[in-house]
Amino acid sequence: MSDDLIEAAATAALKAYAPYSKYHVGAAIRGPSGVIYAGCNIENAAYPQGWCAEPTAISHMIVAGETRIDEVCVWADSVNICSPCGGCRQKLVEFGRPDTVVISAGPEGERARWTLAQLLPEAFTLEGEE
Ligand code: THU
């Protein structure tokens, strides 16, 4: 995991629109091209309409024409380690592999590291259904 992915996630967190939770999150993902796609959480006065940093980053990746995730960093200046929420784990599985590395980072750097298989064992997919 390179520092540039952590840096991109930290920079994205500065753009978080989180006036309700005040919990600013940045996510950065890298696919086979090496390009980094970053995003932040975007909240809404109608609370359930807000969304996490990870889908913002994924949407940037998709618009750029990539569909594979090799590495993920989620960054928050939080007391506890910010791990991807349940819904985000499913969204990441859609484009990652079981061995895709996900790290959580904060101002001091990397805090935790998992694979997608560890974060979401027995993940739902439609592989093999066609
Ligand atoms: N949040 C994320 O952006 N990613 C996660 O994986 C965990 C939670 C955001 C959603 C909400 O804006 C704030 O953190 C507090 O839940």
mmCIF file of N, CA and C and ligand atoms in Angstrom:
data_model
loop_
_atom_site.group_PDB
_atom_site.id
_atom_site.type_symbol
_atom_site.label_atom_id
_atom_site.label_comp_id
_atom_site.label_asym_id
_atom_site.label_seq_id
_atom_site.Cartn_x
_atom_site.Cartn_y
_atom_site.Cartn_z
ATOM 1 N N MET A 1 0.870 -1.195 0.000
ATOM 2 C CA MET A 1 0.000 0.000 0.000
ATOM 3 C C MET A 1 0.896 1.232 0.000
ATOM 4 N N SER A 2 0.725 2.038 -1.000
ATOM 5 C CA SER A 2 1.617 3.182 -1.097
ATOM 6 C C SER A 2 1.013 4.415 -0.425
ATOM 7 N N ASP A 3 1.941 5.290 -0.024
ATOM 8 C CA ASP A 3 1.521 6.491 0.686
ATOM 9 C C ASP A 3 0.615 7.378 -0.161
ATOM 10 N N ASP A 4 0.736 7.283 -1.494
ATOM 11 C CA ASP A 4 -0.080 8.186 -2.317
ATOM 12 C C ASP A 4 -1.568 7.858 -2.202
ATOM 13 N N LEU A 5 -1.896 6.597 -1.933
ATOM 14 C CA LEU A 5 -3.313 6.255 -1.758
ATOM 15 C C LEU A 5 -3.841 6.850 -0.443
ATOM 16 N N ILE A 6 -3.022 6.767 0.600
ATOM 17 C CA ILE A 6 -3.413 7.364 1.891
ATOM 18 C C ILE A 6 -3.538 8.876 1.738
ATOM 19 N N GLU A 7 -2.599 9.468 1.035
ATOM 20 C CA GLU A 7 -2.609 10.924 0.822
ATOM 21 C C GLU A 7 -3.877 11.359 0.067
ATOM 22 N N ALA A 8 -4.244 10.583 -0.945
ATOM 23 C CA ALA A 8 -5.435 10.915 -1.733
ATOM 24 C C ALA A 8 -6.700 10.815 -0.881
ATOM 25 N N ALA A 9 -6.760 9.807 -0.020
ATOM 26 C CA ALA A 9 -7.923 9.650 0.849
ATOM 27 C C ALA A 9 -7.986 10.788 1.873
ATOM 28 N N ALA A 10 -6.829 11.153 2.419
ATOM 29 C CA ALA A 10 -6.793 12.251 3.398
ATOM 30 C C ALA A 10 -7.210 13.564 2.753
ATOM 31 N N THR A 11 -6.774 13.794 1.540
ATOM 32 C CA THR A 11 -7.135 15.032 0.830
ATOM 33 C C THR A 11 -8.628 15.064 0.525
ATOM 34 N N ALA A 12 -9.179 13.910 0.142
ATOM 35 C CA ALA A 12 -10.618 13.829 -0.145
ATOM 36 C C ALA A 12 -11.438 14.102 1.117
ATOM 37 N N ALA A 13 -10.934 13.643 2.264
ATOM 38 C CA ALA A 13 -11.673 13.852 3.521
ATOM 39 C C ALA A 13 -11.835 15.342 3.823
ATOM 40 N N LEU A 14 -10.902 16.151 3.334
ATOM 41 C CA LEU A 14 -11.007 17.604 3.547
ATOM 42 C C LEU A 14 -12.233 18.184 2.856
ATOM 43 N N LYS A 15 -12.728 17.472 1.835
ATOM 44 C CA LYS A 15 -13.882 17.932 1.059
ATOM 45 C C LYS A 15 -15.195 17.344 1.564
ATOM 46 N N ALA A 16 -15.125 16.508 2.599
ATOM 47 C CA ALA A 16 -16.342 15.845 3.082
ATOM 48 C C ALA A 16 -17.427 16.872 3.386
ATOM 49 N N TYR A 17 -18.652 16.551 2.975
ATOM 50 C CA TYR A 17 -19.808 17.379 3.341
ATOM 51 C C TYR A 17 -20.527 16.610 4.436
ATOM 52 N N ALA A 18 -20.181 16.923 5.671
ATOM 53 C CA ALA A 18 -20.699 16.154 6.810
ATOM 54 C C ALA A 18 -21.128 17.087 7.942
ATOM 55 N N PRO A 19 -22.073 18.012 7.631
ATOM 56 C CA PRO A 19 -22.474 18.980 8.662
ATOM 57 C C PRO A 19 -23.274 18.348 9.796
ATOM 58 N N TYR A 20 -23.798 17.144 9.597
ATOM 59 C CA TYR A 20 -24.668 16.523 10.610
ATOM 60 C C TYR A 20 -23.863 15.629 11.547
ATOM 61 N N SER A 21 -23.082 14.724 10.983
ATOM 62 C CA SER A 21 -22.286 13.834 11.844
ATOM 63 C C SER A 21 -20.966 14.481 12.244
ATOM 64 N N LYS A 22 -20.505 15.429 11.438
ATOM 65 C CA LYS A 22 -19.164 16.030 11.618
ATOM 66 C C LYS A 22 -18.065 14.964 11.520
ATOM 67 N N TYR A 23 -18.388 13.851 10.901
ATOM 68 C CA TYR A 23 -17.436 12.741 10.743
ATOM 69 C C TYR A 23 -16.960 12.767 9.291
ATOM 70 N N HIS A 24 -15.769 13.258 9.074
ATOM 71 C CA HIS A 24 -15.270 13.487 7.721
ATOM 72 C C HIS A 24 -14.465 12.281 7.255
ATOM 73 N N VAL A 25 -14.903 11.679 6.154
ATOM 74 C CA VAL A 25 -14.268 10.454 5.645
ATOM 75 C C VAL A 25 -13.784 10.680 4.213
ATOM 76 N N GLY A 26 -12.629 10.140 3.916
ATOM 77 C CA GLY A 26 -12.120 10.122 2.547
ATOM 78 C C GLY A 26 -11.842 8.680 2.153
ATOM 79 N N ALA A 27 -12.092 8.354 0.911
ATOM 80 C CA ALA A 27 -11.775 7.015 0.393
ATOM 81 C C ALA A 27 -10.977 7.181 -0.888
ATOM 82 N N ALA A 28 -10.025 6.290 -1.087
ATOM 83 C CA ALA A 28 -9.251 6.293 -2.335
ATOM 84 C C ALA A 28 -9.117 4.858 -2.804
ATOM 85 N N ILE A 29 -9.320 4.647 -4.090
ATOM 86 C CA ILE A 29 -9.231 3.305 -4.656
ATOM 87 C C ILE A 29 -8.324 3.335 -5.884
ATOM 88 N N ARG A 30 -7.649 2.216 -6.091
ATOM 89 C CA ARG A 30 -6.753 2.119 -7.240
ATOM 90 C C ARG A 30 -7.056 0.831 -7.984
ATOM 91 N N GLY A 31 -7.152 0.945 -9.291
ATOM 92 C CA GLY A 31 -7.385 -0.221 -10.130
ATOM 93 C C GLY A 31 -6.143 -0.569 -10.921
ATOM 94 N N PRO A 32 -6.256 -1.492 -11.854
ATOM 95 C CA PRO A 32 -5.101 -1.965 -12.616
ATOM 96 C C PRO A 32 -4.368 -0.866 -13.383
ATOM 97 N N SER A 33 -5.040 0.203 -13.761
ATOM 98 C CA SER A 33 -4.373 1.282 -14.508
ATOM 99 C C SER A 33 -3.396 2.052 -13.642
ATOM 100 N N GLY A 34 -3.557 1.966 -12.322
ATOM 101 C CA GLY A 34 -2.706 2.729 -11.419
ATOM 102 C C GLY A 34 -3.283 4.077 -11.041
ATOM 103 N N VAL A 35 -4.341 4.494 -11.753
ATOM 104 C CA VAL A 35 -4.973 5.781 -11.434
ATOM 105 C C VAL A 35 -5.701 5.670 -10.102
ATOM 106 N N ILE A 36 -5.632 6.732 -9.307
ATOM 107 C CA ILE A 36 -6.320 6.762 -8.017
ATOM 108 C C ILE A 36 -7.615 7.554 -8.165
ATOM 109 N N TYR A 37 -8.694 6.980 -7.647
ATOM 110 C CA TYR A 37 -9.997 7.666 -7.625
ATOM 111 C C TYR A 37 -10.361 7.903 -6.165
ATOM 112 N N ALA A 38 -10.707 9.144 -5.842
ATOM 113 C CA ALA A 38 -10.967 9.493 -4.448
ATOM 114 C C ALA A 38 -12.373 10.031 -4.298
ATOM 115 N N GLY A 39 -12.862 9.992 -3.082
ATOM 116 C CA GLY A 39 -14.193 10.528 -2.813
ATOM 117 C C GLY A 39 -14.369 10.784 -1.330
ATOM 118 N N CYS A 40 -15.427 11.505 -1.001
ATOM 119 C CA CYS A 40 -15.729 11.837 0.402
ATOM 120 C C CYS A 40 -17.191 11.522 0.686
ATOM 121 N N ASN A 41 -17.533 11.502 1.958
ATOM 122 C CA ASN A 41 -18.942 11.313 2.303
ATOM 123 C C ASN A 41 -19.719 12.611 2.058
ATOM 124 N N ILE A 42 -20.981 12.443 1.669
ATOM 125 C CA ILE A 42 -21.845 13.575 1.318
ATOM 126 C C ILE A 42 -23.173 13.371 2.022
ATOM 127 N N GLU A 43 -23.393 14.134 3.081
ATOM 128 C CA GLU A 43 -24.599 13.948 3.894
ATOM 129 C C GLU A 43 -25.752 14.806 3.371
ATOM 130 N N ASN A 44 -26.922 14.590 3.956
ATOM 131 C CA ASN A 44 -28.128 15.287 3.505
ATOM 132 C C ASN A 44 -29.026 15.546 4.703
ATOM 133 N N ALA A 45 -29.763 16.650 4.644
ATOM 134 C CA ALA A 45 -30.683 16.984 5.735
ATOM 135 C C ALA A 45 -31.727 15.880 5.926
ATOM 136 N N ALA A 46 -32.093 15.205 4.848
ATOM 137 C CA ALA A 46 -32.901 13.984 4.953
ATOM 138 C C ALA A 46 -31.890 12.859 5.155
ATOM 139 N N TYR A 47 -31.588 12.556 6.396
ATOM 140 C CA TYR A 47 -30.396 11.771 6.744
ATOM 141 C C TYR A 47 -30.139 10.526 5.896
ATOM 142 N N PRO A 48 -31.160 9.691 5.625
ATOM 143 C CA PRO A 48 -30.855 8.460 4.864
ATOM 144 C C PRO A 48 -30.384 8.725 3.436
ATOM 145 N N GLN A 49 -30.574 9.949 2.957
ATOM 146 C CA GLN A 49 -30.158 10.252 1.576
ATOM 147 C C GLN A 49 -28.669 10.545 1.458
ATOM 148 N N GLY A 50 -27.991 10.689 2.571
ATOM 149 C CA GLY A 50 -26.553 10.893 2.510
ATOM 150 C C GLY A 50 -25.850 9.610 2.116
ATOM 151 N N TRP A 51 -24.588 9.732 1.719
ATOM 152 C CA TRP A 51 -23.844 8.516 1.376
ATOM 153 C C TRP A 51 -22.381 8.608 1.801
ATOM 154 N N CYS A 52 -21.740 7.459 1.741
ATOM 155 C CA CYS A 52 -20.378 7.304 2.252
ATOM 156 C C CYS A 52 -19.322 7.737 1.233
ATOM 157 N N ALA A 53 -18.089 7.818 1.723
ATOM 158 C CA ALA A 53 -16.962 8.196 0.862
ATOM 159 C C ALA A 53 -16.680 7.144 -0.216
ATOM 160 N N GLU A 54 -16.856 5.874 0.133
ATOM 161 C CA GLU A 54 -16.487 4.805 -0.801
ATOM 162 C C GLU A 54 -17.289 4.862 -2.106
ATOM 163 N N PRO A 55 -18.632 4.998 -2.047
ATOM 164 C CA PRO A 55 -19.358 5.071 -3.328
ATOM 165 C C PRO A 55 -19.035 6.315 -4.139
ATOM 166 N N THR A 56 -18.630 7.403 -3.474
ATOM 167 C CA THR A 56 -18.205 8.581 -4.252
ATOM 168 C C THR A 56 -16.956 8.220 -5.056
ATOM 169 N N ALA A 57 -16.004 7.548 -4.414
ATOM 170 C CA ALA A 57 -14.774 7.145 -5.119
ATOM 171 C C ALA A 57 -15.096 6.140 -6.227
ATOM 172 N N ILE A 58 -15.975 5.188 -5.927
ATOM 173 C CA ILE A 58 -16.350 4.185 -6.942
ATOM 174 C C ILE A 58 -16.990 4.866 -8.146
ATOM 175 N N SER A 59 -17.825 5.868 -7.920
ATOM 176 C CA SER A 59 -18.484 6.528 -9.054
ATOM 177 C C SER A 59 -17.467 7.225 -9.941
ATOM 178 N N HIS A 60 -16.433 7.812 -9.338
ATOM 179 C CA HIS A 60 -15.378 8.430 -10.155
ATOM 180 C C HIS A 60 -14.652 7.377 -10.992
ATOM 181 N N MET A 61 -14.412 6.211 -10.400
ATOM 182 C CA MET A 61 -13.745 5.133 -11.125
ATOM 183 C C MET A 61 -14.591 4.662 -12.314
ATOM 184 N N ILE A 62 -15.883 4.495 -12.066
ATOM 185 C CA ILE A 62 -16.763 3.984 -13.127
ATOM 186 C C ILE A 62 -16.872 4.975 -14.280
ATOM 187 N N VAL A 63 -17.000 6.258 -13.950
ATOM 188 C CA VAL A 63 -17.104 7.274 -15.008
ATOM 189 C C VAL A 63 -15.817 7.317 -15.836
ATOM 190 N N ALA A 64 -14.680 6.997 -15.187
ATOM 191 C CA ALA A 64 -13.398 6.985 -15.905
ATOM 192 C C ALA A 64 -13.230 5.721 -16.748
ATOM 193 N N GLY A 65 -14.145 4.769 -16.598
ATOM 194 C CA GLY A 65 -14.095 3.574 -17.444
ATOM 195 C C GLY A 65 -13.415 2.375 -16.829
ATOM 196 N N GLU A 66 -13.102 2.443 -15.514
ATOM 197 C CA GLU A 66 -12.481 1.285 -14.860
ATOM 198 C C GLU A 66 -13.516 0.525 -14.048
ATOM 199 N N THR A 67 -13.298 -0.776 -13.914
ATOM 200 C CA THR A 67 -14.265 -1.603 -13.170
ATOM 201 C C THR A 67 -13.588 -2.584 -12.215
ATOM 202 N N ARG A 68 -12.282 -2.430 -12.000
ATOM 203 C CA ARG A 68 -11.600 -3.338 -11.079
ATOM 204 C C ARG A 68 -10.913 -2.549 -9.970
ATOM 205 N N ILE A 69 -10.995 -3.056 -8.749
ATOM 206 C CA ILE A 69 -10.337 -2.413 -7.606
ATOM 207 C C ILE A 69 -9.246 -3.338 -7.072
ATOM 208 N N ASP A 70 -8.018 -2.795 -6.999
ATOM 209 C CA ASP A 70 -6.881 -3.553 -6.446
ATOM 210 C C ASP A 70 -6.571 -3.160 -5.005
ATOM 211 N N GLU A 71 -6.768 -1.891 -4.669
ATOM 212 C CA GLU A 71 -6.413 -1.379 -3.338
ATOM 213 C C GLU A 71 -7.429 -0.328 -2.912
ATOM 214 N N VAL A 72 -7.688 -0.281 -1.618
ATOM 215 C CA VAL A 72 -8.634 0.702 -1.065
ATOM 216 C C VAL A 72 -8.019 1.304 0.196
ATOM 217 N N CYS A 73 -8.211 2.602 0.374
ATOM 218 C CA CYS A 73 -7.871 3.243 1.649
ATOM 219 C C CYS A 73 -9.067 4.059 2.109
ATOM 220 N N VAL A 74 -9.457 3.858 3.352
ATOM 221 C CA VAL A 74 -10.504 4.681 3.982
ATOM 222 C C VAL A 74 -9.816 5.492 5.077
ATOM 223 N N TRP A 75 -10.014 6.779 5.068
ATOM 224 C CA TRP A 75 -9.280 7.685 5.974
ATOM 225 C C TRP A 75 -10.274 8.505 6.806
ATOM 226 N N ALA A 76 -10.031 8.565 8.088
ATOM 227 C CA ALA A 76 -10.827 9.444 8.961
ATOM 228 C C ALA A 76 -9.960 9.875 10.134
ATOM 229 N N ASP A 77 -10.124 11.117 10.517
ATOM 230 C CA ASP A 77 -9.429 11.645 11.705
ATOM 231 C C ASP A 77 -10.313 11.328 12.910
ATOM 232 N N SER A 78 -10.482 10.042 13.159
ATOM 233 C CA SER A 78 -11.423 9.580 14.173
ATOM 234 C C SER A 78 -10.670 8.958 15.341
ATOM 235 N N VAL A 79 -11.383 8.818 16.472
ATOM 236 C CA VAL A 79 -10.776 8.155 17.626
ATOM 237 C C VAL A 79 -10.598 6.670 17.317
ATOM 238 N N ASN A 80 -11.660 6.070 16.833
ATOM 239 C CA ASN A 80 -11.624 4.653 16.504
ATOM 240 C C ASN A 80 -11.262 4.443 15.034
ATOM 241 N N ILE A 81 -10.822 3.246 14.722
ATOM 242 C CA ILE A 81 -10.522 2.896 13.334
ATOM 243 C C ILE A 81 -11.807 2.952 12.517
ATOM 244 N N CYS A 82 -11.755 3.656 11.391
ATOM 245 C CA CYS A 82 -12.917 3.719 10.493
ATOM 246 C C CYS A 82 -12.808 2.572 9.502
ATOM 247 N N SER A 83 -13.633 1.577 9.688
ATOM 248 C CA SER A 83 -13.670 0.484 8.708
ATOM 249 C C SER A 83 -14.887 0.696 7.819
ATOM 250 N N PRO A 84 -14.852 0.186 6.589
ATOM 251 C CA PRO A 84 -15.982 0.386 5.681
ATOM 252 C C PRO A 84 -17.275 -0.183 6.274
ATOM 253 N N CYS A 85 -18.358 0.555 6.148
ATOM 254 C CA CYS A 85 -19.645 0.084 6.669
ATOM 255 C C CYS A 85 -20.116 -1.126 5.859
ATOM 256 N N GLY A 86 -21.142 -1.771 6.332
ATOM 257 C CA GLY A 86 -21.617 -3.000 5.682
ATOM 258 C C GLY A 86 -21.984 -2.803 4.223
ATOM 259 N N GLY A 87 -22.738 -1.731 3.942
ATOM 260 C CA GLY A 87 -23.141 -1.476 2.558
ATOM 261 C C GLY A 87 -21.953 -1.215 1.657
ATOM 262 N N CYS A 88 -20.971 -0.500 2.187
ATOM 263 C CA CYS A 88 -19.767 -0.206 1.381
ATOM 264 C C CYS A 88 -18.968 -1.470 1.121
ATOM 265 N N ARG A 89 -18.958 -2.392 2.061
ATOM 266 C CA ARG A 89 -18.246 -3.661 1.831
ATOM 267 C C ARG A 89 -18.842 -4.377 0.617
ATOM 268 N N GLN A 90 -20.158 -4.399 0.547
ATOM 269 C CA GLN A 90 -20.812 -5.027 -0.603
ATOM 270 C C GLN A 90 -20.479 -4.270 -1.890
ATOM 271 N N LYS A 91 -20.462 -2.957 -1.839
ATOM 272 C CA LYS A 91 -20.147 -2.165 -3.043
ATOM 273 C C LYS A 91 -18.712 -2.424 -3.495
ATOM 274 N N LEU A 92 -17.784 -2.549 -2.545
ATOM 275 C CA LEU A 92 -16.386 -2.804 -2.912
ATOM 276 C C LEU A 92 -16.217 -4.203 -3.493
ATOM 277 N N VAL A 93 -16.939 -5.181 -2.938
ATOM 278 C CA VAL A 93 -16.864 -6.564 -3.432
ATOM 279 C C VAL A 93 -17.258 -6.639 -4.908
ATOM 280 N N GLU A 94 -18.182 -5.792 -5.313
ATOM 281 C CA GLU A 94 -18.647 -5.804 -6.706
ATOM 282 C C GLU A 94 -17.479 -5.634 -7.687
ATOM 283 N N PHE A 95 -16.474 -4.836 -7.286
ATOM 284 C CA PHE A 95 -15.375 -4.493 -8.197
ATOM 285 C C PHE A 95 -14.024 -5.046 -7.758
ATOM 286 N N GLY A 96 -13.941 -5.547 -6.532
ATOM 287 C CA GLY A 96 -12.677 -6.069 -6.019
ATOM 288 C C GLY A 96 -12.603 -7.579 -6.139
ATOM 289 N N ARG A 97 -11.579 -8.146 -5.502
ATOM 290 C CA ARG A 97 -11.407 -9.595 -5.416
ATOM 291 C C ARG A 97 -11.334 -9.948 -3.943
ATOM 292 N N PRO A 98 -11.445 -11.223 -3.599
ATOM 293 C CA PRO A 98 -11.335 -11.589 -2.188
ATOM 294 C C PRO A 98 -10.028 -11.123 -1.543
ATOM 295 N N ASP A 99 -8.928 -11.080 -2.339
ATOM 296 C CA ASP A 99 -7.639 -10.667 -1.764
ATOM 297 C C ASP A 99 -7.336 -9.181 -1.938
ATOM 298 N N THR A 100 -8.300 -8.404 -2.416
ATOM 299 C CA THR A 100 -8.113 -6.949 -2.497
ATOM 300 C C THR A 100 -7.856 -6.389 -1.103
ATOM 301 N N VAL A 101 -6.795 -5.582 -0.983
ATOM 302 C CA VAL A 101 -6.409 -5.045 0.322
ATOM 303 C C VAL A 101 -7.154 -3.740 0.607
ATOM 304 N N VAL A 102 -7.697 -3.668 1.819
ATOM 305 C CA VAL A 102 -8.376 -2.460 2.298
ATOM 306 C C VAL A 102 -7.640 -1.996 3.548
ATOM 307 N N ILE A 103 -7.193 -0.755 3.553
ATOM 308 C CA ILE A 103 -6.586 -0.242 4.773
ATOM 309 C C ILE A 103 -7.429 0.887 5.338
ATOM 310 N N SER A 104 -7.357 1.036 6.644
ATOM 311 C CA SER A 104 -7.931 2.192 7.314
ATOM 312 C C SER A 104 -6.766 3.040 7.784
ATOM 313 N N ALA A 105 -6.882 4.351 7.574
ATOM 314 C CA ALA A 105 -5.793 5.251 7.950
ATOM 315 C C ALA A 105 -6.340 6.479 8.647
ATOM 316 N N GLY A 106 -5.432 7.143 9.355
ATOM 317 C CA GLY A 106 -5.741 8.400 10.028
ATOM 318 C C GLY A 106 -4.540 9.317 9.894
ATOM 319 N N PRO A 107 -4.533 10.409 10.637
ATOM 320 C CA PRO A 107 -3.448 11.387 10.497
ATOM 321 C C PRO A 107 -2.056 10.796 10.700
ATOM 322 N N GLU A 108 -1.962 9.738 11.516
ATOM 323 C CA GLU A 108 -0.651 9.139 11.781
ATOM 324 C C GLU A 108 -0.278 8.078 10.747
ATOM 325 N N GLY A 109 -1.177 7.802 9.788
ATOM 326 C CA GLY A 109 -0.897 6.802 8.757
ATOM 327 C C GLY A 109 -1.794 5.586 8.888
ATOM 328 N N GLU A 110 -1.279 4.438 8.408
ATOM 329 C CA GLU A 110 -2.084 3.207 8.400
ATOM 330 C C GLU A 110 -2.435 2.762 9.820
ATOM 331 N N ARG A 111 -3.702 2.384 9.999
ATOM 332 C CA ARG A 111 -4.174 1.939 11.315
ATOM 333 C C ARG A 111 -4.563 0.468 11.325
ATOM 334 N N ALA A 112 -5.065 -0.007 10.207
ATOM 335 C CA ALA A 112 -5.517 -1.403 10.132
ATOM 336 C C ALA A 112 -5.508 -1.826 8.673
ATOM 337 N N ARG A 113 -5.459 -3.131 8.484
ATOM 338 C CA ARG A 113 -5.391 -3.679 7.126
ATOM 339 C C ARG A 113 -6.176 -4.981 7.092
ATOM 340 N N TRP A 114 -7.010 -5.114 6.066
ATOM 341 C CA TRP A 114 -7.789 -6.335 5.896
ATOM 342 C C TRP A 114 -7.800 -6.690 4.412
ATOM 343 N N THR A 115 -8.317 -7.894 4.108
ATOM 344 C CA THR A 115 -8.700 -8.201 2.732
ATOM 345 C C THR A 115 -10.218 -8.054 2.654
ATOM 346 N N LEU A 116 -10.721 -7.949 1.430
ATOM 347 C CA LEU A 116 -12.182 -7.870 1.274
ATOM 348 C C LEU A 116 -12.850 -9.134 1.795
ATOM 349 N N ALA A 117 -12.176 -10.282 1.632
ATOM 350 C CA ALA A 117 -12.757 -11.535 2.132
ATOM 351 C C ALA A 117 -12.890 -11.515 3.652
ATOM 352 N N GLN A 118 -11.946 -10.866 4.325
ATOM 353 C CA GLN A 118 -12.052 -10.744 5.786
ATOM 354 C C GLN A 118 -13.187 -9.808 6.171
ATOM 355 N N LEU A 119 -13.339 -8.724 5.400
ATOM 356 C CA LEU A 119 -14.374 -7.739 5.745
ATOM 357 C C LEU A 119 -15.779 -8.249 5.432
ATOM 358 N N LEU A 120 -15.893 -9.039 4.366
ATOM 359 C CA LEU A 120 -17.217 -9.534 3.991
ATOM 360 C C LEU A 120 -17.141 -10.998 3.546
ATOM 361 N N PRO A 121 -16.991 -11.899 4.518
ATOM 362 C CA PRO A 121 -16.975 -13.320 4.163
ATOM 363 C C PRO A 121 -18.332 -13.756 3.605
ATOM 364 N N GLU A 122 -18.303 -14.735 2.759
ATOM 365 C CA GLU A 122 -19.550 -15.264 2.169
ATOM 366 C C GLU A 122 -20.332 -14.170 1.449
ATOM 367 N N ALA A 123 -19.613 -13.292 0.762
ATOM 368 C CA ALA A 123 -20.269 -12.161 0.090
ATOM 369 C C ALA A 123 -21.243 -12.640 -0.980
ATOM 370 N N PHE A 124 -22.319 -11.908 -1.116
ATOM 371 C CA PHE A 124 -23.291 -12.202 -2.170
ATOM 372 C C PHE A 124 -22.745 -11.733 -3.511
ATOM 373 N N THR A 125 -22.778 -12.621 -4.508
ATOM 374 C CA THR A 125 -22.465 -12.229 -5.891
ATOM 375 C C THR A 125 -23.437 -12.978 -6.801
ATOM 376 N N LEU A 126 -23.453 -12.582 -8.070
ATOM 377 C CA LEU A 126 -24.261 -13.308 -9.063
ATOM 378 C C LEU A 126 -23.366 -14.106 -9.995
ATOM 379 N N GLU A 127 -22.099 -14.272 -9.605
ATOM 380 C CA GLU A 127 -21.176 -15.047 -10.438
ATOM 381 C C GLU A 127 -21.684 -16.479 -10.611
ATOM 382 N N GLY A 128 -21.669 -16.950 -11.854
ATOM 383 C CA GLY A 128 -22.084 -18.317 -12.128
ATOM 384 C C GLY A 128 -23.580 -18.474 -12.344
ATOM 385 N N GLU A 129 -24.322 -17.372 -12.239
ATOM 386 C CA GLU A 129 -25.791 -17.476 -12.402
ATOM 387 C C GLU A 129 -26.223 -17.485 -13.868
ATOM 388 N N GLU A 130 -25.338 -16.909 -14.734
ATOM 389 C CA GLU A 130 -25.788 -16.790 -16.124
ATOM 390 C C GLU A 130 -25.826 -18.157 -16.790
HETATM 391 N N1 THU B 1 -19.015 6.901 6.502
HETATM 392 C C1 THU B 1 -18.278 6.734 5.352
HETATM 393 O O1 THU B 1 -18.131 7.674 4.564
HETATM 394 N N2 THU B 1 -17.738 5.522 5.102
HETATM 395 C C2 THU B 1 -17.849 4.447 5.927
HETATM 396 O O2 THU B 1 -17.470 3.347 5.551
HETATM 397 C C3 THU B 1 -18.377 4.631 7.286
HETATM 398 C C4 THU B 1 -19.231 5.838 7.462
HETATM 399 C C5 THU B 1 -19.649 8.202 6.729
HETATM 400 C C6 THU B 1 -21.149 8.186 6.553
HETATM 401 C C7 THU B 1 -21.570 9.369 7.396
HETATM 402 O O3 THU B 1 -21.530 10.536 6.587
HETATM 403 C C8 THU B 1 -20.505 9.459 8.463
HETATM 404 O O4 THU B 1 -19.438 8.624 8.058
HETATM 405 C C9 THU B 1 -20.970 9.025 9.830
HETATM 406 O O5 THU B 1 -21.575 7.795 9.779
#
